[in-house]
Coordinates of C-alpha atoms in Angstrom, one line a residue:
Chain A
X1 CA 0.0 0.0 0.0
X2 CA 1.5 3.1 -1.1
X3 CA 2.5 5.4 1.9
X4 CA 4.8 8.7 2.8
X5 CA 7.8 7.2 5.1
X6 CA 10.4 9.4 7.5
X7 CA 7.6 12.2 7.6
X8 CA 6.3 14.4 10.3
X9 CA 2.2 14.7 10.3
X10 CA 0.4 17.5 12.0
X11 CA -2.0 16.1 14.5
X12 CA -4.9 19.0 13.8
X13 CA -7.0 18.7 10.8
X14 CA -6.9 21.0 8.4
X15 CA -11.1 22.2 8.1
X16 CA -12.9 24.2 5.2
X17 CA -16.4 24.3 4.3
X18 CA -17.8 23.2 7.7
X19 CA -15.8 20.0 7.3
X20 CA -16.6 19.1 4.0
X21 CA -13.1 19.5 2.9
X22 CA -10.8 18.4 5.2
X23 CA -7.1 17.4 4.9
X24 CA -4.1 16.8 6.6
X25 CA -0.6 18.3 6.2
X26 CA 2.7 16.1 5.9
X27 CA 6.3 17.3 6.1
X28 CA 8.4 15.7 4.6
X29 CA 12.4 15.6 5.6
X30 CA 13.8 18.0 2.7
X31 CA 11.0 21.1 4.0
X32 CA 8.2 19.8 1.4
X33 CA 4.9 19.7 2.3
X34 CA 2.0 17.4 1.5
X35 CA -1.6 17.5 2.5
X36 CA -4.2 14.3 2.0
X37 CA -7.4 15.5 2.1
X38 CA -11.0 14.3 1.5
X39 CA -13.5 16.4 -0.6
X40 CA -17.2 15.4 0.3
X41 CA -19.9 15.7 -2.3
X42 CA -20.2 19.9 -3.1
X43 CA -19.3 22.3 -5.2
X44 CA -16.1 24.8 -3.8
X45 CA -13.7 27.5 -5.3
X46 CA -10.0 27.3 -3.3
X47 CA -7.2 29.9 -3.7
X48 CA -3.7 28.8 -4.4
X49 CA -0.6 30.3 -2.8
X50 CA 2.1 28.3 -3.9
X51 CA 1.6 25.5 -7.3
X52 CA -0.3 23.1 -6.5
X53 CA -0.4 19.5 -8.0
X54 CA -3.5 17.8 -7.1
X55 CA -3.8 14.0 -7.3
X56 CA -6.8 12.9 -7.4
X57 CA -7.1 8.7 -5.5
X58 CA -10.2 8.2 -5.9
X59 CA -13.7 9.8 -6.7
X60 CA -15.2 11.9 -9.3
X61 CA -15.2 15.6 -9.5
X62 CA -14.9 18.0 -12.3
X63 CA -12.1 21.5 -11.9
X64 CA -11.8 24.5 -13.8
X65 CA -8.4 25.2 -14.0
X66 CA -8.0 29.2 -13.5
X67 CA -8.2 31.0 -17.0
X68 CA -10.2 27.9 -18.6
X69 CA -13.8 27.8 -19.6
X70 CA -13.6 24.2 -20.0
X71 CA -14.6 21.8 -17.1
X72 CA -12.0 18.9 -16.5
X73 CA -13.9 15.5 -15.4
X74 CA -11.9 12.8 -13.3
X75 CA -13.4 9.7 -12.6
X76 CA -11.6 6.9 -10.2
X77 CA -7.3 8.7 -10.7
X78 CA -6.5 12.0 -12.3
X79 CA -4.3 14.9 -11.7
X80 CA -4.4 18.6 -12.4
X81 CA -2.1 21.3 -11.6
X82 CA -2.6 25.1 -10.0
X83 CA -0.8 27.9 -11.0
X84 CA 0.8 30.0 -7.5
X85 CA -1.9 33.2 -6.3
X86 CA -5.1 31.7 -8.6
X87 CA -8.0 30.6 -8.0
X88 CA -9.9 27.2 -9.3
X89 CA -13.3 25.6 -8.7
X90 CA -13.9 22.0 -8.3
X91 CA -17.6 20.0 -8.5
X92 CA -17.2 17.3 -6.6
X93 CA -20.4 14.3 -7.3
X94 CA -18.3 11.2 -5.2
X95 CA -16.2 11.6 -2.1
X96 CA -12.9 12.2 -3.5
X97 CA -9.4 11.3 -1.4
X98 CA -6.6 13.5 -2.9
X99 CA -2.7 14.3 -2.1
X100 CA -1.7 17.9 -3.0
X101 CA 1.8 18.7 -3.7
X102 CA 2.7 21.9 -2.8
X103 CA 5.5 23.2 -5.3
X104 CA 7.3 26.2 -4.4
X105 CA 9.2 27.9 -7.8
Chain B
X1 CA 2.0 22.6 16.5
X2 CA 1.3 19.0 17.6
X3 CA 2.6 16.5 15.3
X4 CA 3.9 13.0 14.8
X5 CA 7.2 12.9 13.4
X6 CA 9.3 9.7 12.0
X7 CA 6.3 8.3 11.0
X8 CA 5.0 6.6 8.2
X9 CA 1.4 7.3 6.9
X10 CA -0.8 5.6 4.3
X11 CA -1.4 7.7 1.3
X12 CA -5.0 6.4 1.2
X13 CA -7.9 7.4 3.0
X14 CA -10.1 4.7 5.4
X15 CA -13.7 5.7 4.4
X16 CA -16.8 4.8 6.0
X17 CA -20.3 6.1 6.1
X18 CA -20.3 7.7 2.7
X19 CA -16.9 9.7 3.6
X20 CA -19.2 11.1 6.7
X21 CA -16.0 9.7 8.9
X22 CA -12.4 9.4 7.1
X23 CA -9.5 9.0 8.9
X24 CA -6.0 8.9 7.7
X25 CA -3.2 5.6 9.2
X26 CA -0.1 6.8 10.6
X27 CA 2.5 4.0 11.8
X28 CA 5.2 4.6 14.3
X29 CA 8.8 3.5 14.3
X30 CA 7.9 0.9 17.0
X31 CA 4.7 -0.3 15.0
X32 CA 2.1 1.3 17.0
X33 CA -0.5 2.6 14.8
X34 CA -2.8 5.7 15.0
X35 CA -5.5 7.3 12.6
X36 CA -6.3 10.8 12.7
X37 CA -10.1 11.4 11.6
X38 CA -12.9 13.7 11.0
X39 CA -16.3 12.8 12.1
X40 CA -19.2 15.3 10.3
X41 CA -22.6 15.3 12.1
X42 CA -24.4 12.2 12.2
X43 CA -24.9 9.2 14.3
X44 CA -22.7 5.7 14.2
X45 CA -21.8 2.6 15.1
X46 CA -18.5 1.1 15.3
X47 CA -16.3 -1.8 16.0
X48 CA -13.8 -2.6 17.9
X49 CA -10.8 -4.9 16.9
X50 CA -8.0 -3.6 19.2
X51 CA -9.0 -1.3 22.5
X52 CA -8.9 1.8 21.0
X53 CA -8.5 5.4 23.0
X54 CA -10.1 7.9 21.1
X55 CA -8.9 11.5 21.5
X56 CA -11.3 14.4 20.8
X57 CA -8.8 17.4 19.5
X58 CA -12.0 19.4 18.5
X59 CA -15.5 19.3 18.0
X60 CA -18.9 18.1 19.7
X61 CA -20.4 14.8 20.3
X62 CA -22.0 12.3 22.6
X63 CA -20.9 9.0 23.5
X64 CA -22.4 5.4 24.3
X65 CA -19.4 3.1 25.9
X66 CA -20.4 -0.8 25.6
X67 CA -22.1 -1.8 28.7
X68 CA -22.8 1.8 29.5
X69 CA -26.9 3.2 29.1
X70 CA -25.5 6.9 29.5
X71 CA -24.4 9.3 27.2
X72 CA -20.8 10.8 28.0
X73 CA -20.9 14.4 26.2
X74 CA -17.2 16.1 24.6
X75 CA -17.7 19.5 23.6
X76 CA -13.8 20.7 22.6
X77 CA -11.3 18.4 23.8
X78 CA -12.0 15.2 25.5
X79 CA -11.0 11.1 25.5
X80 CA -12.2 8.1 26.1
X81 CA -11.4 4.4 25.8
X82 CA -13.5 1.8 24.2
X83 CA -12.2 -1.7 24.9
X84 CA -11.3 -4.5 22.4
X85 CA -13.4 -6.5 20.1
X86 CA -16.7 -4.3 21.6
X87 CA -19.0 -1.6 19.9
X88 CA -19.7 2.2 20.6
X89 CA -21.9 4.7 19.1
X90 CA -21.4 8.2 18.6
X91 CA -23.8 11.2 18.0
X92 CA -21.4 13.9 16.7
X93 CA -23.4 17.6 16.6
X94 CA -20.0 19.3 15.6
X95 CA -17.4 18.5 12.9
X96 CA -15.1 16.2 14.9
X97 CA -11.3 16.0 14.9
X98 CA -9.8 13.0 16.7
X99 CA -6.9 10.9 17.0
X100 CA -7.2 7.3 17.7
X101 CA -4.8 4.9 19.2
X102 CA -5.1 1.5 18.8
X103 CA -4.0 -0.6 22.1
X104 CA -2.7 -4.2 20.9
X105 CA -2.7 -5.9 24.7

């Protein structure tokens, strides 16, 4: 099963949307961060600071990407990437599980 | 911040409930394992395999200990044990953060 190893986890949740997106954030030894997060059933615009890389586990939602007109579907694994300081909107119909990579350039 | 560090967690989510409660597996150097989870509102039943000490780090909910016919309330911060191979319920009013430690004896 695939996992993060060496890492240091943050205890406290991480809680948007009363709860229905929630992560949690993982250091890993070189600085990086990680969160794994759950997206429940909704629909939910998010602001990026640094790049974000979004891997989507399992679920279905759709994103549109900042600057695009054009909805993205995922259904089961997919990925995406944020530009830094944007914004993107993500429809989510099945409880998604996700791993965001945050990339700073 | 509180955190877990030199640990290894499982990129995958546990689900249950229709991603109502998801919780997250971190293992420890020496085994032990831990999830960190998020209950939403609702009301549930679960199992025990191992005794399990369940740590409320934020949130509201009542609880129904095996054996017991009272409700034990958490509003914040709050713990209790359920022992092994038993089942509890929970009635959760507030987005629920916990930590869970599983107690191989």
């Amino acid at each position: 099963m695939s996992s993060f190893e060496n890492v240091t986890v943050l205890t406290k949740a991480n809680v948007y949307f009363d709860g229905k997106v929630t992560s949690r954030t993982v250091v890993f030894a070189d600085g990086t961060k990680k969160t794994l997060g759950i997206l429940m059933p909704g629909e939910y615009e998010f602001g990026t600071d640094a790049k974000e890389i979004m891997e989507i586990q399992s679920g279905e939602l759709k994103v549109l990407l900042p600057g695009s007109s054009e909805w993205i579907s995922i259904s089961g694994q997919g990925e995406f990437t944020v530009p830094a300081n944007s914004k993107f909107k993500l429809e989510v119909s099945v409880v998604s599980d996700y791993i965001c990579s945050y990339i700073n350039e």
